């Protein structure tokens, strides 16, 4: 599987499987591309090309000390798409990957992308701002960052418990924990500060492609009222689809439904 060298020399891992219409997956914090395993299985059988990117600091990508901003992530995505000669793709971003996706669409003028799928996105704003009092208080997010500094293993376990509305097996929870532990500690901290502080509202005006927002109504991490609903209103060609039996982790809460939705949208 290829490792693509970004403009600053960091190697970014991408798994490129199948043929057909491409779907590019951007994972959430603090996981990696393997979180989409049960999407790949369905979509590959449906004849799609699935490209999963490990953002720098996560999974099999290099883990440098330094910048973990949305700009940096978006530039890495562009390097991967150019190297793999991707065009006409559906860009699917989950949580922090959703923030990366909306920044990519603005920063890189929607290059290579024909459709945008946002899954429980950490976009456009998570925490309150002077003109956005609806956001979460920073005190809701900071314990995750402090936990990553002091006991990342426990923080990952606690965060996994926040993800789902439906019951998951102990083995599934252990697997989710293990994905988080593949990340670097510094990336975990720095990118959490990124999604805590970011204001991506200006990017919404630059998104013109058909956009679907898939969001669990029970999401406690990126509540639908401050993310999905705001994106639907702010992106010209967007539709919000509510998952009535999902929390943040809709890819596991309602796997069959999200798989069918993605196949229909990307087809």
XYZ file of N, CA and C in Angstrom:
801
model
N 0.839 -1.188 0.000
C 0.000 0.000 0.000
C 0.881 1.246 0.000
N 0.457 2.279 -0.723
C 1.350 3.420 -0.942
C 1.461 4.343 0.259
N 2.627 4.904 0.387
C 2.837 6.043 1.271
C 3.215 7.220 0.392
N 2.450 8.278 0.513
C 2.618 9.441 -0.353
C 3.350 10.513 0.436
N 4.324 11.131 -0.187
C 5.112 12.161 0.477
C 4.448 13.514 0.310
N 4.095 14.118 1.438
C 3.503 15.447 1.428
C 4.565 16.491 1.124
N 4.140 17.728 0.937
C 5.054 18.777 0.495
C 6.148 19.070 1.522
N 5.897 18.738 2.800
C 6.924 18.964 3.818
C 7.751 17.717 4.095
N 7.583 16.675 3.260
C 8.403 15.481 3.378
C 7.838 14.381 4.246
N 6.702 14.598 4.881
C 6.078 13.586 5.732
C 5.346 12.572 4.857
N 5.497 11.286 5.184
C 4.850 10.224 4.429
C 3.470 9.932 5.005
N 2.475 9.990 4.139
C 1.080 9.775 4.515
C 0.609 8.466 3.889
N 0.015 7.614 4.712
C -0.417 6.295 4.249
C -1.817 6.354 3.661
N -2.008 5.642 2.550
C -3.332 5.509 1.958
C -3.538 4.063 1.512
N -4.694 3.515 1.816
C -5.076 2.189 1.328
C -6.029 2.385 0.156
N -5.667 1.841 -0.987
C -6.405 2.039 -2.244
C -6.883 0.679 -2.726
N -8.207 0.457 -2.665
C -8.774 -0.845 -2.963
C -9.884 -0.721 -3.996
N -9.985 -1.696 -4.890
C -11.098 -1.777 -5.808
C -10.957 -0.868 -7.010
N -12.002 -0.912 -7.831
C -12.078 -0.095 -9.031
C -13.459 0.542 -9.085
N -13.645 1.424 -10.032
C -14.945 2.068 -10.157
C -14.922 3.477 -9.620
N -16.104 4.017 -9.341
C -16.199 5.376 -8.829
C -15.500 5.472 -7.477
N -14.593 6.442 -7.288
C -13.807 6.505 -6.052
C -14.546 7.191 -4.905
N -14.378 6.615 -3.723
C -14.813 7.236 -2.470
C -13.578 7.352 -1.589
N -13.289 8.552 -1.133
C -12.104 8.821 -0.306
C -12.573 9.040 1.126
N -12.019 8.257 2.060
C -12.457 8.269 3.450
C -11.436 8.979 4.338
N -11.934 9.894 5.167
C -11.119 10.597 6.150
C -11.656 10.269 7.536
N -10.826 9.689 8.362
C -11.240 9.166 9.660
C -11.384 10.261 10.708
N -11.975 9.873 11.827
C -12.147 10.771 12.955
C -11.041 10.627 13.988
N -11.084 11.524 14.934
C -10.145 11.551 16.064
C -10.587 10.501 17.083
N -9.679 9.757 17.664
C -8.243 9.636 17.379
C -7.943 8.320 16.660
N -8.724 8.011 15.637
C -8.714 6.687 15.011
C -7.836 6.683 13.765
N -8.136 5.852 12.802
C -7.435 5.831 11.525
C -8.356 5.228 10.467
N -7.848 5.037 9.262
C -8.714 4.639 8.152
C -9.405 3.299 8.387
N -8.890 2.485 9.279
C -9.477 1.163 9.498
C -10.846 1.235 10.172
N -11.213 2.395 10.711
C -12.534 2.528 11.312
C -13.645 2.288 10.292
N -13.328 2.422 8.995
C -14.319 2.242 7.931
C -14.344 0.817 7.383
N -13.812 -0.142 8.120
C -13.725 -1.514 7.618
C -15.068 -2.017 7.080
N -16.138 -1.751 7.801
C -17.435 -2.312 7.418
C -18.125 -1.483 6.339
N -17.580 -0.318 6.037
C -18.004 0.414 4.856
C -17.258 -0.118 3.623
N -15.947 -0.335 3.776
C -15.186 -0.875 2.651
C -15.788 -2.197 2.175
N -16.108 -3.080 3.091
C -16.607 -4.406 2.722
C -17.827 -4.292 1.820
N -18.767 -3.434 2.198
C -19.996 -3.285 1.419
C -19.729 -2.559 0.106
N -19.001 -1.478 0.160
C -18.846 -0.634 -1.016
C -17.956 -1.270 -2.071
N -16.966 -2.025 -1.665
C -16.157 -2.756 -2.641
C -17.012 -3.781 -3.371
N -17.884 -4.468 -2.644
C -18.793 -5.427 -3.279
C -19.752 -4.743 -4.246
N -20.042 -3.464 -3.976
C -20.934 -2.699 -4.846
C -20.203 -2.095 -6.050
N -18.898 -2.325 -6.146
C -18.156 -1.895 -7.320
C -17.473 -0.551 -7.215
N -17.290 -0.046 -5.991
C -16.609 1.227 -5.805
C -15.114 1.021 -5.562
N -14.357 2.049 -5.825
C -12.957 2.154 -5.426
C -12.919 2.880 -4.085
N -12.334 2.266 -3.083
C -12.290 2.851 -1.740
C -10.860 3.224 -1.384
N -10.670 4.480 -1.029
C -9.352 4.992 -0.654
C -9.448 5.515 0.771
N -8.745 4.876 1.677
C -8.724 5.299 3.069
C -7.399 5.944 3.405
N -7.447 7.160 3.905
C -6.234 7.911 4.237
C -6.052 7.941 5.744
N -4.850 7.614 6.203
C -4.468 7.862 7.592
C -3.897 9.275 7.670
N -4.595 10.169 8.341
C -4.043 11.503 8.525
C -2.709 11.419 9.262
N -1.829 12.344 8.985
C -0.515 12.325 9.654
C -0.715 12.249 11.170
N 0.154 11.477 11.814
C 0.040 11.290 13.251
C -0.807 10.102 13.648
N -1.466 9.469 12.670
C -2.419 8.406 12.951
C -2.123 7.172 12.099
N -2.518 6.013 12.631
C -2.412 4.776 11.864
C -1.012 4.523 11.359
N -0.895 4.270 10.051
C 0.377 3.923 9.437
C 1.102 5.122 8.837
N 0.535 6.310 8.983
C 1.241 7.501 8.517
C 2.342 7.882 9.493
N 3.307 8.673 8.990
C 4.357 9.164 9.872
C 3.767 10.094 10.919
N 4.464 10.209 12.019
C 3.950 10.913 13.187
C 4.954 11.969 13.656
N 5.120 13.021 12.854
C 6.096 14.047 13.234
C 5.586 14.902 14.377
N 6.516 15.504 15.087
C 6.141 16.551 16.041
C 5.908 17.817 15.241
N 4.768 18.491 15.480
C 4.556 19.736 14.756
C 3.111 20.025 14.486
N 2.816 20.449 13.268
C 1.549 21.056 12.877
C 0.473 19.993 12.646
N -0.641 20.119 13.344
C -1.805 19.257 13.111
C -3.056 20.114 12.918
N -2.908 21.123 12.074
C -4.015 22.015 11.764
C -4.861 21.425 10.643
N -6.057 21.973 10.461
C -6.885 21.555 9.337
C -6.239 21.905 8.002
N -5.510 23.004 7.933
C -4.792 23.327 6.704
C -3.785 22.235 6.357
N -3.068 21.795 7.354
C -2.059 20.757 7.135
C -2.703 19.451 6.680
N -3.776 19.059 7.347
C -4.475 17.841 6.952
C -5.012 17.962 5.523
N -5.601 19.121 5.192
C -6.163 19.310 3.857
C -5.086 19.227 2.787
N -3.924 19.790 3.063
C -2.829 19.725 2.096
C -2.341 18.293 1.913
N -2.337 17.507 2.982
C -1.952 16.101 2.867
C -2.951 15.334 2.006
N -4.237 15.623 2.176
C -5.257 14.973 1.350
C -5.023 15.303 -0.122
N -4.726 16.547 -0.410
C -4.467 16.938 -1.799
C -3.280 16.168 -2.370
N -2.220 15.987 -1.583
C -1.060 15.240 -2.052
C -1.439 13.803 -2.398
N -2.271 13.186 -1.579
C -2.698 11.804 -1.835
C -3.535 11.732 -3.110
N -4.499 12.625 -3.253
C -5.371 12.582 -4.422
C -4.587 12.802 -5.708
N -3.632 13.708 -5.673
C -2.811 13.940 -6.855
C -1.953 12.723 -7.180
N -1.328 12.145 -6.170
C -0.433 11.005 -6.399
C -1.196 9.794 -6.919
N -2.410 9.577 -6.422
C -3.199 8.408 -6.834
C -4.068 8.702 -8.054
N -3.928 9.888 -8.612
C -4.657 10.263 -9.829
C -6.158 10.096 -9.653
N -6.649 10.614 -8.543
C -8.077 10.524 -8.222
C -8.806 11.702 -8.840
N -9.958 11.420 -9.450
C -10.781 12.491 -9.998
C -12.240 12.080 -9.914
N -13.117 13.039 -9.748
C -14.539 12.762 -9.699
C -14.957 11.950 -8.499
N -14.282 12.144 -7.369
C -14.498 11.307 -6.186
C -15.598 11.867 -5.297
N -16.104 10.985 -4.450
C -16.892 11.380 -3.293
C -15.948 11.439 -2.110
N -15.884 12.571 -1.448
C -15.041 12.726 -0.263
C -15.915 12.517 0.966
N -15.578 11.490 1.766
C -16.377 11.121 2.932
C -15.549 11.335 4.188
N -15.948 12.308 5.001
C -15.203 12.624 6.209
C -16.045 12.417 7.443
N -15.493 11.688 8.405
C -16.168 11.426 9.671
C -15.549 12.272 10.774
N -16.377 12.985 11.535
C -15.951 13.731 12.722
C -14.813 14.689 12.361
N -13.617 14.537 12.940
C -12.502 15.398 12.569
C -12.215 15.302 11.080
N -12.432 14.127 10.497
C -12.297 13.988 9.051
C -13.315 14.820 8.296
N -14.478 15.085 8.920
C -15.449 15.984 8.318
C -14.958 17.414 8.310
N -14.309 17.831 9.396
C -13.696 19.149 9.416
C -12.595 19.272 8.383
N -11.794 18.220 8.263
C -10.752 18.207 7.239
C -11.364 18.307 5.850
N -12.489 17.613 5.641
C -13.133 17.615 4.329
C -13.661 18.990 3.956
N -14.334 19.671 4.893
C -14.857 20.991 4.548
C -13.728 21.998 4.325
N -12.649 21.880 5.105
C -11.503 22.755 4.858
C -10.863 22.439 3.515
N -10.747 21.165 3.176
C -10.172 20.790 1.883
C -10.964 21.410 0.742
N -12.282 21.320 0.818
C -13.104 21.794 -0.284
C -12.902 23.285 -0.526
N -12.714 24.048 0.528
C -12.477 25.477 0.382
C -11.032 25.771 -0.005
N -10.104 25.191 0.706
C -8.682 25.506 0.519
C -8.174 25.046 -0.845
N -8.714 23.943 -1.355
C -8.240 23.386 -2.626
C -9.303 23.450 -3.719
N -10.262 24.340 -3.556
C -11.216 24.660 -4.618
C -11.903 23.409 -5.154
N -12.260 22.491 -4.242
C -13.010 21.273 -4.563
C -12.287 20.358 -5.538
N -10.959 20.487 -5.645
C -10.189 19.719 -6.619
C -10.408 18.220 -6.452
N -10.671 17.541 -7.543
C -10.802 16.074 -7.629
C -12.103 15.548 -7.044
N -12.949 16.409 -6.486
C -14.128 15.973 -5.738
C -15.404 16.421 -6.451
N -16.318 15.466 -6.665
C -17.616 15.765 -7.271
C -18.758 15.765 -6.256
N -18.568 15.053 -5.123
C -19.609 14.962 -4.104
C -18.949 14.946 -2.734
N -19.684 15.446 -1.746
C -19.161 15.531 -0.380
C -20.124 14.832 0.570
N -19.591 13.877 1.335
C -20.367 13.159 2.349
C -19.765 13.455 3.710
N -20.538 14.045 4.593
C -20.069 14.406 5.925
C -20.787 13.532 6.940
N -20.020 12.771 7.705
C -20.562 11.830 8.671
C -20.263 12.348 10.070
N -21.304 12.741 10.801
C -21.132 13.284 12.144
C -19.961 14.264 12.195
N -19.937 15.252 11.315
C -18.741 16.074 11.141
C -18.456 17.006 12.314
N -17.175 17.171 12.592
C -16.712 18.177 13.552
C -16.529 19.494 12.802
N -17.599 19.975 12.248
C -17.589 21.176 11.408
C -19.000 21.757 11.436
N -19.150 23.073 11.352
C -18.083 24.065 11.198
C -17.493 24.575 12.513
N -18.258 24.496 13.610
C -17.781 25.007 14.895
C -18.218 24.027 15.982
N -17.309 23.713 16.901
C -17.651 22.799 17.992
C -17.874 23.563 19.296
N -16.976 24.463 19.631
C -17.093 25.174 20.907
C -17.604 26.591 20.689
N -18.144 27.168 21.742
C -18.793 28.471 21.629
C -17.794 29.563 21.245
N -18.300 30.491 20.465
C -17.580 31.681 20.045
C -18.450 32.886 20.398
N -17.882 34.101 20.393
C -18.706 35.274 20.732
C -19.985 35.382 19.915
N -19.922 34.963 18.641
C -21.108 35.015 17.793
C -21.722 33.636 17.585
N -21.322 32.664 18.418
C -21.878 31.314 18.320
C -21.998 30.722 19.729
N -22.876 31.291 20.532
C -22.998 30.827 21.922
C -23.579 29.428 22.043
N -24.098 28.884 20.951
C -24.682 27.539 20.991
C -23.636 26.442 21.133
N -22.370 26.770 20.853
C -21.318 25.759 20.884
C -21.096 25.182 22.263
N -20.400 24.045 22.288
C -20.040 23.432 23.550
C -19.098 24.348 24.328
N -19.139 24.268 25.637
C -18.142 24.944 26.459
C -16.815 24.208 26.335
N -15.726 24.951 26.330
C -14.416 24.291 26.232
C -14.203 23.283 27.350
N -14.864 23.481 28.473
C -14.725 22.545 29.587
C -15.300 21.169 29.254
N -16.118 21.092 28.200
C -16.622 19.799 27.754
C -15.581 19.023 26.958
N -14.633 19.735 26.379
C -13.635 19.125 25.504
C -12.289 18.959 26.198
N -11.934 19.913 27.046
C -10.593 19.912 27.636
C -10.237 18.652 28.423
N -11.186 17.981 29.088
C -10.800 16.738 29.772
C -10.241 15.669 28.833
N -10.692 15.650 27.578
C -10.112 14.711 26.618
C -8.651 15.059 26.339
N -8.377 16.341 26.193
C -7.007 16.776 25.912
C -6.118 16.514 27.114
N -6.600 16.841 28.306
C -5.806 16.579 29.502
C -5.623 15.084 29.719
N -6.657 14.308 29.406
C -6.527 12.861 29.507
C -5.478 12.312 28.563
N -5.395 12.884 27.358
C -4.365 12.458 26.416
C -2.973 12.786 26.921
N -2.854 13.839 27.705
C -1.553 14.222 28.258
C -1.130 13.330 29.423
N -2.101 12.805 30.166
C -1.770 12.130 31.426
C -2.023 10.626 31.415
N -3.057 10.177 30.718
C -3.377 8.745 30.656
C -4.168 8.512 29.379
N -3.453 8.468 28.261
C -4.112 8.385 26.961
C -4.882 7.081 26.809
N -4.386 6.020 27.413
C -5.083 4.741 27.315
C -6.469 4.822 27.942
N -6.551 5.422 29.118
C -7.858 5.561 29.770
C -8.736 6.556 29.007
N -8.146 7.644 28.525
C -8.928 8.612 27.769
C -9.554 7.950 26.548
N -8.785 7.142 25.829
C -9.323 6.476 24.656
C -10.470 5.541 25.022
N -10.339 4.856 26.140
C -11.418 3.976 26.587
C -12.656 4.781 26.953
N -12.464 5.894 27.656
C -13.598 6.740 28.035
C -14.264 7.352 26.803
N -13.460 7.771 25.840
C -14.007 8.378 24.631
C -14.802 7.357 23.824
N -14.304 6.137 23.763
C -15.028 5.088 23.041
C -16.427 4.893 23.613
N -16.559 5.040 24.921
C -17.873 4.878 25.559
C -18.837 5.986 25.152
N -18.312 7.112 24.659
C -19.155 8.238 24.259
C -19.672 8.107 22.829
N -19.135 7.164 22.077
C -19.351 7.167 20.641
C -20.702 6.642 20.201
N -21.241 5.657 20.913
C -22.339 4.869 20.360
C -23.629 5.023 21.151
N -24.735 4.937 20.425
C -26.057 4.931 21.038
C -26.556 3.500 21.258
N -26.162 2.603 20.374
C -26.551 1.200 20.499
C -25.454 0.422 21.215
N -25.820 -0.746 21.737
C -24.853 -1.590 22.424
C -23.859 -2.172 21.430
N -22.591 -2.094 21.783
C -21.525 -2.692 20.981
C -20.860 -3.793 21.797
N -20.313 -4.766 21.102
C -19.655 -5.868 21.800
C -18.395 -5.377 22.517
N -18.004 -6.094 23.544
C -16.755 -5.768 24.229
C -15.590 -5.807 23.253
N -15.645 -6.743 22.327
C -14.560 -6.880 21.358
C -14.500 -5.674 20.418
N -15.669 -5.166 20.025
C -15.697 -3.957 19.198
C -15.106 -2.776 19.956
N -15.451 -2.643 21.219
C -14.927 -1.532 22.011
C -13.414 -1.647 22.182
N -12.928 -2.871 22.363
C -11.482 -3.081 22.466
C -10.788 -2.699 21.163
N -11.424 -3.024 20.050
C -10.839 -2.716 18.737
C -10.786 -1.201 18.520
N -11.870 -0.511 18.832
C -11.880 0.947 18.714
C -10.765 1.548 19.565
N -10.613 1.042 20.799
C -9.539 1.514 21.676
C -8.174 1.313 21.030
N -7.977 0.149 20.415
C -6.677 -0.152 19.820
C -6.362 0.776 18.656
N -7.374 1.171 17.885
C -7.138 2.112 16.790
C -6.652 3.451 17.331
N -7.267 3.902 18.421
C -6.844 5.161 19.021
C -5.424 5.113 19.552
N -5.014 3.957 20.046
C -3.667 3.842 20.610
C -2.586 3.772 19.539
N -2.974 3.604 18.261
C -1.983 3.641 17.182
C -1.539 5.064 16.864
N -2.290 6.044 17.316
C -1.932 7.446 17.068
C -0.772 7.861 17.958
N -0.110 8.939 17.569
C 0.906 9.495 18.452
C 0.232 10.364 19.507
N 0.856 10.443 20.663
C 0.306 11.265 21.725
C 0.226 12.729 21.338
N 1.281 13.241 20.718
C 1.291 14.655 20.363
C 0.242 14.975 19.309
N 0.066 14.082 18.327
C -0.972 14.295 17.319
C -2.352 14.285 17.957
N -2.560 13.386 18.906
C -3.847 13.294 19.579
C -4.181 14.599 20.290
N -3.199 15.144 20.978
C -3.406 16.400 21.709
C -3.578 17.578 20.748
N -2.653 17.716 19.812
C -2.651 18.896 18.943
C -3.871 18.941 18.039
N -4.281 17.800 17.502
C -5.435 17.830 16.610
C -6.736 17.996 17.383
N -6.786 17.538 18.637
C -7.961 17.833 19.459
C -8.073 19.327 19.709
N -6.950 19.987 19.926
C -6.974 21.446 20.066
C -7.444 22.103 18.778
N -7.087 21.501 17.633
C -7.543 22.023 16.347
C -9.051 21.970 16.240
N -9.646 20.786 16.465
C -11.099 20.711 16.272
C -11.870 21.408 17.395
N -11.237 21.563 18.548
C -11.871 22.353 19.608
C -11.982 23.818 19.217
N -10.930 24.360 18.632
C -10.829 25.811 18.422
C -11.266 26.284 17.042
N -11.362 25.398 16.070
C -11.555 25.813 14.678
C -12.906 26.482 14.458
N -12.916 27.405 13.522
C -14.138 28.019 13.025
C -14.100 27.900 11.503
N -14.821 26.930 10.984
C -14.805 26.635 9.559
C -16.008 27.218 8.828
N -16.728 28.104 9.474
C -17.922 28.663 8.839
C -17.629 29.353 7.501
N -16.505 30.082 7.360
C -16.258 30.708 6.058
C -16.114 29.708 4.914
N -15.724 28.467 5.221
C -15.526 27.470 4.172
C -16.840 27.046 3.525
N -17.937 27.196 4.228
C -19.203 26.679 3.706
C -19.605 27.364 2.407
N -19.297 28.635 2.272
C -19.669 29.370 1.057
C -18.943 28.853 -0.178
N -17.815 28.162 0.022
C -17.001 27.691 -1.099
C -17.383 26.292 -1.565
N -18.315 25.658 -0.884
C -18.699 24.289 -1.225
C -19.917 24.337 -2.132
N -19.745 23.852 -3.364
C -20.819 23.912 -4.360
C -21.294 22.538 -4.797
N -20.529 21.484 -4.519
C -20.895 20.150 -4.999
C -22.068 19.603 -4.179
N -22.803 18.619 -4.711
C -23.837 17.966 -3.906
C -23.253 17.422 -2.605
N -23.918 17.730 -1.513
C -23.411 17.384 -0.180
C -24.502 16.700 0.620
N -24.147 15.570 1.224
C -25.040 14.885 2.158
C -24.377 14.898 3.537
N -25.170 15.186 4.547
C -24.698 15.202 5.930
C -25.454 14.107 6.668
N -24.726 13.115 7.137
C -25.319 11.989 7.852
C -24.999 12.151 9.335
N -26.037 12.236 10.169
C -25.766 12.602 11.562
C -26.733 11.909 12.509
N -26.186 11.303 13.561
C -27.000 10.685 14.590
C -27.657 11.719 15.482
N -28.942 11.540 15.757
C -29.646 12.521 16.580
C -29.226 12.445 18.047
N -28.565 11.351 18.440
C -28.126 11.187 19.823
C -26.632 11.504 20.000
N -26.042 12.162 19.023
C -24.608 12.458 19.045
C -24.274 13.391 20.212
N -23.380 12.942 21.097
C -22.938 13.751 22.225
C -21.567 14.378 21.987
N -20.893 13.994 20.912
C -19.552 14.504 20.626
C -19.632 15.728 19.720
N -20.341 15.594 18.617
C -20.595 16.728 17.719
C -22.116 16.861 17.578
N -22.775 17.467 18.548
C -24.237 17.505 18.544
C -24.799 18.057 17.231
N -25.827 17.398 16.749
C -26.384 17.717 15.439
C -26.854 19.165 15.351
N -27.303 19.739 16.459
C -27.834 21.106 16.430
C -26.763 22.137 16.096
N -25.504 21.855 16.461
C -24.449 22.845 16.232
C -23.547 22.475 15.059
N -23.790 21.330 14.450
C -22.942 20.886 13.336
C -23.789 20.575 12.111
N -24.454 19.430 12.106
C -25.212 19.022 10.932
C -26.241 20.036 10.479
N -26.991 20.592 11.426
C -28.028 21.561 11.059
C -27.418 22.855 10.537
N -26.311 23.263 11.110
C -25.635 24.488 10.654
C -25.065 24.280 9.253
N -24.492 23.109 9.001
C -23.938 22.822 7.678
C -25.019 22.765 6.616
N -26.156 22.172 6.944
C -27.241 22.100 5.958
C -27.690 23.497 5.561
N -27.749 24.388 6.527
C -28.170 25.757 6.241
C -27.098 26.551 5.506
N -25.832 26.260 5.810
C -24.749 27.086 5.281
C -24.165 26.635 3.961
N -24.364 25.359 3.571
C -23.847 24.851 2.300
C -24.982 24.853 1.288
N -24.735 25.435 0.152
C -25.798 25.706 -0.830
C -26.554 24.444 -1.242
N -25.842 23.367 -1.488
C -26.450 22.176 -2.087
C -26.360 21.000 -1.128
N -26.786 21.218 0.121
C -26.625 20.214 1.164
C -27.969 19.689 1.653
N -27.955 18.417 2.063
C -29.118 17.778 2.667
C -28.672 17.030 3.909
N -29.371 17.259 5.004
C -29.096 16.580 6.270
C -29.992 15.357 6.391
N -29.369 14.212 6.666
C -30.095 12.960 6.874
C -29.877 12.545 8.316
N -30.953 12.463 9.054
C -30.899 12.155 10.483
C -30.941 10.645 10.711
N -30.031 10.173 11.527
C -29.996 8.772 11.916
C -30.601 8.672 13.310
N -31.807 8.140 13.366
C -32.606 8.202 14.585
C -32.126 7.247 15.673
N -31.285 6.269 15.318
C -30.812 5.302 16.308
C -29.288 5.333 16.436
N -28.709 6.507 16.191
C -27.252 6.637 16.225
C -26.807 7.747 17.158
N -25.640 7.508 17.774
C -24.888 8.554 18.420
C -23.843 9.081 17.443
N -22.662 9.381 17.964
C -21.595 9.886 17.099
C -21.124 8.802 16.130
N -21.019 7.586 16.612
C -20.462 6.507 15.808
C -21.488 5.821 14.928
N -22.108 6.557 14.038
C -23.165 5.996 13.205
C -22.684 4.895 12.286
N -21.384 4.829 11.993
C -20.883 3.763 11.127
C -21.017 2.398 11.779
N -21.134 2.369 13.117
C -21.373 1.116 13.824
C -22.791 1.031 14.368
N -23.367 2.173 14.758
C -24.734 2.178 15.266
C -25.732 1.729 14.199
N -25.578 2.252 12.986
C -26.501 1.912 11.895
C -25.689 1.613 10.634
N -24.903 0.544 10.715
C -23.955 0.210 9.650
C -24.652 -0.014 8.315
N -25.678 -0.820 8.310
C -26.350 -1.147 7.050
C -26.928 0.102 6.401
N -27.517 0.968 7.210
C -28.140 2.171 6.658
C -27.105 3.122 6.073
N -26.012 3.379 6.792
C -25.011 4.303 6.256
C -24.360 3.719 5.017
N -24.141 2.403 4.985
C -23.554 1.789 3.794
C -24.451 1.964 2.579
N -25.741 1.739 2.766
C -26.678 1.901 1.655
C -26.760 3.353 1.218
N -26.755 4.262 2.166
C -26.820 5.681 1.842
C -25.596 6.127 1.048
N -24.416 5.681 1.474
C -23.193 6.068 0.771
C -23.163 5.497 -0.633
N -23.572 4.255 -0.784
C -23.584 3.639 -2.109
C -24.542 4.377 -3.048
N -25.698 4.736 -2.538
C -26.666 5.453 -3.374
C -26.155 6.839 -3.758
N -25.555 7.533 -2.801
C -25.095 8.895 -3.058
C -23.889 8.918 -3.984
N -22.948 8.012 -3.775
C -21.703 8.017 -4.540
C -21.853 7.391 -5.926
N -22.925 6.660 -6.145
C -23.107 5.948 -7.395
C -23.455 6.865 -8.576
